[in-house]
CSV table of C-alpha atoms and ligand atoms in Angstrom, one decimal:
chain,number,residue,atom,x,y,z
A,1,MET,CA,0.0,0.0,0.0
A,2,ASP,CA,1.3,3.5,-0.9
A,3,LEU,CA,-0.2,5.1,2.2
A,4,PRO,CA,2.2,5.4,5.2
A,5,VAL,CA,1.4,3.0,8.1
A,6,SER,CA,2.7,3.0,11.6
A,7,PHE,CA,2.5,0.4,14.4
A,8,GLU,CA,2.0,0.8,18.1
A,9,PHE,CA,3.4,-1.6,20.7
A,10,PHE,CA,3.3,-1.7,24.5
A,11,PRO,CA,6.5,-2.5,26.4
A,12,PRO,CA,6.6,-6.2,27.3
A,13,LYS,CA,6.8,-7.2,31.0
A,14,THR,CA,8.8,-10.3,30.8
A,15,PRO,CA,11.8,-11.6,28.8
A,16,GLU,CA,9.5,-14.0,27.0
A,17,GLY,CA,7.3,-11.1,26.0
A,18,ALA,CA,10.2,-9.2,24.7
A,19,ASP,CA,11.3,-12.2,22.6
A,20,LYS,CA,7.8,-12.6,21.2
A,21,LEU,CA,7.6,-8.9,20.4
A,22,GLY,CA,10.9,-9.1,18.6
A,23,VAL,CA,9.3,-11.7,16.3
A,24,VAL,CA,6.1,-9.7,15.9
A,25,ARG,CA,8.2,-6.6,14.9
A,26,GLN,CA,10.0,-8.5,12.2
A,27,GLN,CA,6.7,-9.8,10.7
A,28,LEU,CA,5.3,-6.2,10.7
A,29,TYR,CA,8.5,-4.7,9.2
A,30,ALA,CA,7.5,-6.6,6.0
A,31,LEU,CA,4.8,-3.9,5.7
A,32,LYS,CA,7.4,-1.1,5.7
A,33,PRO,CA,6.1,1.1,8.5
A,34,GLU,CA,7.0,4.8,8.5
A,35,PHE,CA,7.7,4.4,12.3
A,36,CYS,CA,6.8,2.2,15.2
A,37,SER,CA,5.7,3.7,18.6
A,38,VAL,CA,5.9,2.4,22.1
A,39,THR,CA,3.5,3.3,24.8
A,40,TYR,CA,4.6,4.8,28.2
A,41,GLY,CA,2.8,4.0,31.5
A,42,ALA,CA,1.5,7.0,33.2
A,43,GLY,CA,3.7,8.3,36.0
A,44,GLY,CA,6.7,6.8,34.3
A,45,SER,CA,5.8,3.3,35.4
A,46,THR,CA,7.1,1.6,32.2
A,47,GLN,CA,9.9,4.1,31.4
A,48,GLU,CA,12.6,1.4,31.4
A,49,GLY,CA,10.6,-1.0,29.2
A,50,THR,CA,9.4,1.8,26.9
A,51,PHE,CA,12.9,3.1,26.3
A,52,ALA,CA,14.4,-0.4,25.9
A,53,THR,CA,11.8,-1.3,23.3
A,54,VAL,CA,12.3,2.1,21.5
A,55,GLY,CA,16.1,1.3,21.5
A,56,ALA,CA,15.5,-2.2,20.1
A,57,ILE,CA,13.4,-0.7,17.2
A,58,LEU,CA,16.0,1.9,16.4
A,59,ALA,CA,18.7,-0.8,16.4
A,60,GLU,CA,16.7,-2.7,13.8
A,61,GLY,CA,16.9,0.3,11.5
A,62,VAL,CA,13.3,1.5,11.9
A,63,GLN,CA,12.1,4.9,13.1
A,64,ALA,CA,10.8,4.8,16.6
A,65,ALA,CA,8.5,7.1,18.5
A,66,SER,CA,8.4,7.1,22.2
A,67,HIS,CA,5.1,7.9,23.9
A,68,PHE,CA,5.7,10.3,26.8
A,69,SER,CA,3.1,11.2,29.4
A,70,CYS,CA,3.5,14.1,31.8
A,71,ILE,CA,0.9,13.6,34.5
A,72,GLY,CA,2.7,13.6,37.9
A,73,ALA,CA,6.0,14.6,36.3
A,74,THR,CA,8.3,17.6,37.1
A,75,LYS,CA,10.0,19.8,34.7
A,76,ALA,CA,13.4,18.4,35.9
A,77,SER,CA,12.3,14.8,35.3
A,78,VAL,CA,10.9,15.6,31.9
A,79,ARG,CA,14.1,17.5,30.9
A,80,ALA,CA,16.2,14.5,32.0
A,81,GLU,CA,14.1,12.0,30.0
A,82,LEU,CA,14.2,14.2,26.9
A,83,ALA,CA,18.0,14.2,27.1
A,84,THR,CA,18.0,10.4,27.4
A,85,LEU,CA,15.7,10.0,24.4
A,86,LYS,CA,17.8,12.6,22.4
A,87,ALA,CA,21.0,10.7,23.2
A,88,MET,CA,19.4,7.5,22.0
A,89,GLY,CA,18.6,9.1,18.6
A,90,VAL,CA,14.9,9.3,19.1
A,91,LYS,CA,13.4,11.9,16.8
A,92,ARG,CA,9.7,11.4,17.3
A,93,LEU,CA,7.5,11.7,20.4
A,94,VAL,CA,3.8,11.1,21.2
A,95,ALA,CA,3.2,13.7,23.9
A,96,LEU,CA,0.4,12.9,26.3
A,97,ARG,CA,-1.1,13.9,29.6
A,98,GLY,CA,-1.7,10.3,30.6
A,99,ASP,CA,-3.9,9.0,33.4
A,100,LEU,CA,-2.7,8.2,36.9
A,101,PRO,CA,-4.2,5.1,38.4
A,102,SER,CA,-6.9,6.0,41.0
A,103,GLY,CA,-5.4,6.7,44.4
A,104,TYR,CA,-2.5,8.7,43.1
A,105,GLY,CA,-2.7,12.4,43.7
A,106,ALA,CA,-2.2,14.3,40.4
A,107,GLY,CA,0.7,16.5,41.7
A,108,GLY,CA,3.4,17.3,39.2
A,109,GLU,CA,4.1,20.4,37.2
A,110,PHE,CA,2.0,19.5,34.0
A,111,HIS,CA,-1.8,19.6,33.8
A,112,HIS,CA,-2.5,19.0,30.2
A,113,ALA,CA,-0.7,17.6,27.2
A,114,SER,CA,-0.5,21.2,25.8
A,115,ASP,CA,1.8,22.0,28.8
A,116,LEU,CA,4.1,19.2,27.8
A,117,VAL,CA,4.1,20.0,24.1
A,118,ALA,CA,5.0,23.7,24.9
A,119,PHE,CA,7.7,22.6,27.3
A,120,ILE,CA,9.3,20.1,24.8
A,121,ARG,CA,9.4,22.9,22.2
A,122,ALA,CA,10.8,25.4,24.6
A,123,GLU,CA,13.5,23.0,25.8
A,124,THR,CA,14.5,21.2,22.6
A,125,GLY,CA,13.4,23.4,19.7
A,126,ASP,CA,12.7,21.3,16.5
A,127,ASP,CA,14.7,18.3,17.7
A,128,PHE,CA,11.5,16.1,17.9
A,129,HIS,CA,8.6,15.6,15.7
A,130,ILE,CA,5.7,15.8,18.2
A,131,GLU,CA,2.5,13.8,17.8
A,132,VAL,CA,-0.5,14.4,20.1
A,133,ALA,CA,-3.7,12.4,20.8
A,134,ALA,CA,-7.1,13.2,19.2
A,135,TYR,CA,-10.5,12.0,20.2
A,136,PRO,CA,-13.1,12.0,17.4
A,137,GLU,CA,-15.7,10.6,19.8
A,138,VAL,CA,-14.7,13.1,22.6
A,139,HIS,CA,-12.3,12.5,25.5
A,140,PRO,CA,-14.2,10.9,28.4
A,141,GLN,CA,-13.3,13.6,30.9
A,142,ALA,CA,-14.0,16.5,28.6
A,143,LYS,CA,-16.3,19.2,30.0
A,144,SER,CA,-18.0,19.4,26.6
A,145,PRO,CA,-17.4,18.4,23.0
A,146,GLU,CA,-16.6,22.0,22.2
A,147,SER,CA,-14.1,22.4,25.0
A,148,ASP,CA,-12.4,19.2,23.9
A,149,LEU,CA,-12.1,20.5,20.3
A,150,GLN,CA,-10.7,23.7,21.7
A,151,ALA,CA,-8.2,21.8,23.9
A,152,PHE,CA,-7.1,19.8,21.0
A,153,ALA,CA,-6.5,23.0,18.9
A,154,THR,CA,-4.6,24.5,21.8
A,155,LYS,CA,-2.2,21.5,22.1
A,156,VAL,CA,-1.6,21.5,18.4
A,157,LYS,CA,-0.8,25.2,18.4
A,158,ALA,CA,1.6,24.7,21.4
A,159,GLY,CA,3.8,23.0,18.8
A,160,ALA,CA,2.5,19.6,17.6
A,161,ASN,CA,3.4,18.4,14.1
A,162,SER,CA,0.6,15.8,13.8
A,163,ALA,CA,-1.9,13.8,15.7
A,164,ILE,CA,-3.1,10.2,16.1
A,165,THR,CA,-6.7,9.5,17.0
A,166,GLN,CA,-8.2,7.2,19.6
A,167,TYR,CA,-9.6,4.3,17.7
A,168,PHE,CA,-13.2,4.5,16.4
A,169,TYR,CA,-15.5,2.3,14.2
A,170,ASN,CA,-17.7,5.2,13.0
A,171,SER,CA,-15.8,7.1,10.3
A,172,ASP,CA,-18.3,10.0,10.4
A,173,ALA,CA,-16.9,10.9,13.8
A,174,TYR,CA,-13.4,11.2,12.4
A,175,PHE,CA,-14.5,13.2,9.4
A,176,ARG,CA,-16.6,15.6,11.5
A,177,PHE,CA,-13.6,16.0,14.0
A,178,VAL,CA,-11.2,16.8,11.2
A,179,ASP,CA,-13.6,19.4,9.7
A,180,ASP,CA,-14.4,21.0,13.2
A,181,VAL,CA,-10.7,21.4,14.2
A,182,TYR,CA,-9.8,22.7,10.7
A,183,LYS,CA,-12.3,25.6,11.4
A,184,LEU,CA,-10.3,26.2,14.6
A,185,GLY,CA,-7.2,26.7,12.6
A,186,VAL,CA,-5.7,23.2,13.0
A,187,ASP,CA,-4.1,22.0,9.7
A,188,VAL,CA,-1.7,19.3,10.8
A,189,PRO,CA,-2.2,15.7,9.6
A,190,ILE,CA,-4.7,13.8,11.8
A,191,VAL,CA,-3.9,10.1,11.4
A,192,PRO,CA,-6.7,7.6,12.3
A,193,GLY,CA,-5.8,5.1,15.0
A,194,ILE,CA,-7.0,1.7,14.0
A,195,MET,CA,-7.8,-1.1,16.5
A,196,PRO,CA,-8.1,-4.5,14.8
A,197,ILE,CA,-10.9,-6.6,16.4
A,198,THR,CA,-9.5,-10.0,17.5
A,199,SER,CA,-11.5,-10.6,20.7
A,200,SER,CA,-14.8,-9.5,22.1
A,201,SER,CA,-14.8,-9.1,25.8
A,202,GLN,CA,-11.5,-7.2,26.0
A,203,LEU,CA,-12.6,-4.7,23.4
A,204,LEU,CA,-16.0,-4.1,24.9
A,205,ARG,CA,-14.5,-3.6,28.4
A,206,PHE,CA,-11.7,-1.3,27.3
A,207,SER,CA,-13.6,1.0,25.0
A,208,ASP,CA,-16.0,2.8,27.4
A,209,ALA,CA,-13.1,3.9,29.5
A,210,CYS,CA,-11.0,5.4,26.7
A,211,GLY,CA,-13.5,7.4,24.7
A,212,ALA,CA,-14.2,5.0,21.9
A,213,GLU,CA,-17.7,3.8,21.0
A,214,ILE,CA,-18.5,0.3,19.8
A,215,PRO,CA,-21.5,0.8,17.5
A,216,ARG,CA,-24.5,-1.3,18.7
A,217,TRP,CA,-24.5,-3.5,15.6
A,218,ILE,CA,-20.8,-4.5,16.1
A,219,ARG,CA,-21.3,-5.0,19.9
A,220,LEU,CA,-24.3,-7.3,19.3
A,221,ARG,CA,-22.6,-9.3,16.6
A,222,LEU,CA,-19.5,-9.8,18.8
A,223,GLN,CA,-21.6,-10.8,21.7
A,224,GLY,CA,-23.5,-13.2,19.5
A,225,TYR,CA,-20.3,-15.1,18.5
A,226,GLY,CA,-19.7,-16.0,22.2
A,227,ASP,CA,-16.4,-17.9,22.4
A,228,ASP,CA,-16.2,-18.6,18.7
A,229,ILE,CA,-12.9,-16.8,18.2
A,230,ALA,CA,-12.6,-17.8,14.5
A,231,SER,CA,-15.9,-16.0,13.7
A,232,ILE,CA,-14.9,-12.9,15.8
A,233,LYS,CA,-11.7,-12.6,13.9
A,234,ALA,CA,-13.3,-13.1,10.5
A,235,PHE,CA,-16.0,-10.5,11.3
A,236,GLY,CA,-13.4,-8.1,12.8
A,237,LEU,CA,-11.2,-8.4,9.7
A,238,GLU,CA,-14.1,-7.5,7.5
A,239,VAL,CA,-15.4,-4.6,9.6
A,240,VAL,CA,-12.0,-3.0,10.2
A,241,THR,CA,-10.8,-3.5,6.6
A,242,ASP,CA,-14.0,-1.8,5.4
A,243,LEU,CA,-13.4,1.1,7.8
A,244,CYS,CA,-9.8,1.5,6.6
A,245,ASP,CA,-10.9,1.3,3.0
A,246,GLN,CA,-13.4,4.2,3.5
A,247,LEU,CA,-10.6,6.2,5.3
A,248,VAL,CA,-8.1,5.5,2.6
A,249,HIS,CA,-10.5,6.5,-0.2
A,250,ALA,CA,-11.4,9.7,1.7
A,251,GLY,CA,-7.7,10.7,1.6
A,252,VAL,CA,-6.4,10.2,5.1
A,253,PRO,CA,-2.7,11.0,5.5
A,254,ALA,CA,-1.7,7.6,7.0
A,255,LEU,CA,-3.0,4.8,9.2
A,256,HIS,CA,-1.7,4.0,12.7
A,257,PHE,CA,-2.4,0.5,14.0
A,258,TYR,CA,-2.8,-0.4,17.7
A,259,THR,CA,-1.2,-3.8,17.2
A,260,MET,CA,-1.6,-5.0,20.8
A,261,ASN,CA,1.8,-6.7,20.2
A,262,GLN,CA,0.3,-9.1,17.7
A,263,SER,CA,1.0,-9.1,13.9
A,264,ALA,CA,-1.7,-11.3,12.3
A,265,ALA,CA,-4.7,-9.0,12.3
A,266,THR,CA,-2.8,-5.9,11.3
A,267,THR,CA,-1.0,-7.8,8.5
A,268,ALA,CA,-4.3,-9.2,7.2
A,269,ILE,CA,-5.9,-5.8,7.1
A,270,VAL,CA,-3.0,-4.1,5.3
A,271,GLN,CA,-2.8,-6.9,2.8
A,272,GLN,CA,-6.5,-6.8,2.1
A,273,LEU,CA,-6.2,-3.0,1.5
A,274,ASP,CA,-3.5,-3.7,-1.1
B,1,FAD,P1,-5.1,16.2,27.1
B,1,FAD,O1,-4.9,16.6,25.7
B,1,FAD,O2,-4.4,17.0,28.2
B,1,FAD,O3,-6.6,16.1,27.4
B,1,FAD,C1,-7.1,15.5,28.6
B,1,FAD,C2,-8.5,16.1,29.0
B,1,FAD,O4,-8.3,17.4,29.5
B,1,FAD,C3,-9.5,16.2,27.9
B,1,FAD,O5,-10.8,16.0,28.4
B,1,FAD,C4,-9.4,17.7,27.4
B,1,FAD,O6,-10.6,18.1,26.9
B,1,FAD,C5,-9.0,18.3,28.7
B,1,FAD,N1,-8.2,19.5,28.5
B,1,FAD,C6,-7.0,19.6,27.9
B,1,FAD,N2,-6.5,20.8,27.9
B,1,FAD,C7,-7.4,21.6,28.7
B,1,FAD,C8,-7.4,22.9,29.2
B,1,FAD,N3,-6.4,23.8,28.9
B,1,FAD,N4,-8.4,23.3,30.0
B,1,FAD,C9,-9.4,22.4,30.3
B,1,FAD,N5,-9.4,21.1,29.9
B,1,FAD,C10,-8.4,20.7,29.1
B,1,FAD,N6,-1.9,6.8,27.8
B,1,FAD,C11,-0.8,6.4,28.5
B,1,FAD,O7,-0.7,6.4,29.7
B,1,FAD,N7,0.4,6.0,27.8
B,1,FAD,C12,0.4,6.1,26.5
B,1,FAD,O8,1.4,5.7,25.8
B,1,FAD,C13,-0.8,6.5,25.7
B,1,FAD,N8,-0.7,6.6,24.4
B,1,FAD,C14,-1.8,7.1,23.7
B,1,FAD,C15,-1.8,7.2,22.4
B,1,FAD,C16,-2.9,7.7,21.6
B,1,FAD,C17,-2.8,7.9,20.1
B,1,FAD,C18,-4.1,8.1,22.3
B,1,FAD,C19,-5.3,8.6,21.6
B,1,FAD,C20,-4.1,7.9,23.7
B,1,FAD,C21,-3.0,7.5,24.4
B,1,FAD,N9,-3.0,7.3,25.8
B,1,FAD,C22,-1.9,6.9,26.5
B,1,FAD,C23,-4.2,7.7,26.6
B,1,FAD,C24,-4.1,9.1,27.2
B,1,FAD,O9,-3.1,9.3,28.1
B,1,FAD,C25,-5.5,9.4,27.9
B,1,FAD,O10,-6.6,9.4,27.0
B,1,FAD,C26,-5.5,10.7,28.8
B,1,FAD,O11,-6.7,10.7,29.5
B,1,FAD,C27,-5.5,12.0,28.0
B,1,FAD,O12,-4.3,12.3,27.5
B,1,FAD,P2,-4.1,13.5,26.4
B,1,FAD,O13,-2.7,13.6,26.1
B,1,FAD,O14,-5.1,13.3,25.3
B,1,FAD,O15,-4.6,14.7,27.4
């Protein structure tokens, strides 16, 4: 496919997980990603694993983006981590607020992702390409849809180069979001985040909390398959490939896949798009 693709991983927790992810990455490199990104646990909880995985990707000759969340962080800690990433040769960041697990006081010197973006620009100039998160179906903690659009525009204007969306299965939400923020003066690429469907309960559980809606017809079909994993995967492949097809035909700048550290579903979707 001519359209750029990128792949997101989370840092593995065990040596076996790291070995498995190494194999998954090699499989996905066959699709020639523009870059691969690695998530970062809020409060720095996965910092070591995130940076190690980013380092492994760079050593494999592929561009790597480190996610970087600021909730609970201080300017001094962010400055030190930026210096580490720069020394590693990282040129791309996904700058986020993040969510602290309940029970943690917010604390820290950053309140919104826009604070982090502005800080990174002030500290490091144009050393990093900065991505930010976008929510076509509205961030779950937003005061209102309008304030969420405004907050998005503010963080882009603080110095972001591009954005990646939360996943969605309703393409109209994405198109409407892009139109609305364009009217607020945002003209950076907004790349759809794509979540392949490979299981039912995990997706249904996860989506409510993160600001992604599973349309009723998809939810009911998934529930109807019960434990029939083969049918869930076949249905998921069809639904998500159709979604990507619509997006590609509408001229999106790229596709970013939430791989969940698996290669099969993402590979099948990209191959079908070809
Ligand atoms: P923000 O842009 O700061 O927005 C958070 C909320 O604050 C929104 O409701 C917004 O409307 C509101 N807001 C923002 N600015 C203002 C303002 N000035 N005044 C009032 N309200 C405001 N989480 C992780 O922990 N690690 C990851 O690696 C990670 N990767 C992600 C990658 C992508 C592509 C996406 C879409 C999400 C990712 N997340 C990750 C989840 C993200 O951390 C959460 O969704 C978090 O709740 C919000 O982060 P944000 O950067 O979007 O925050």
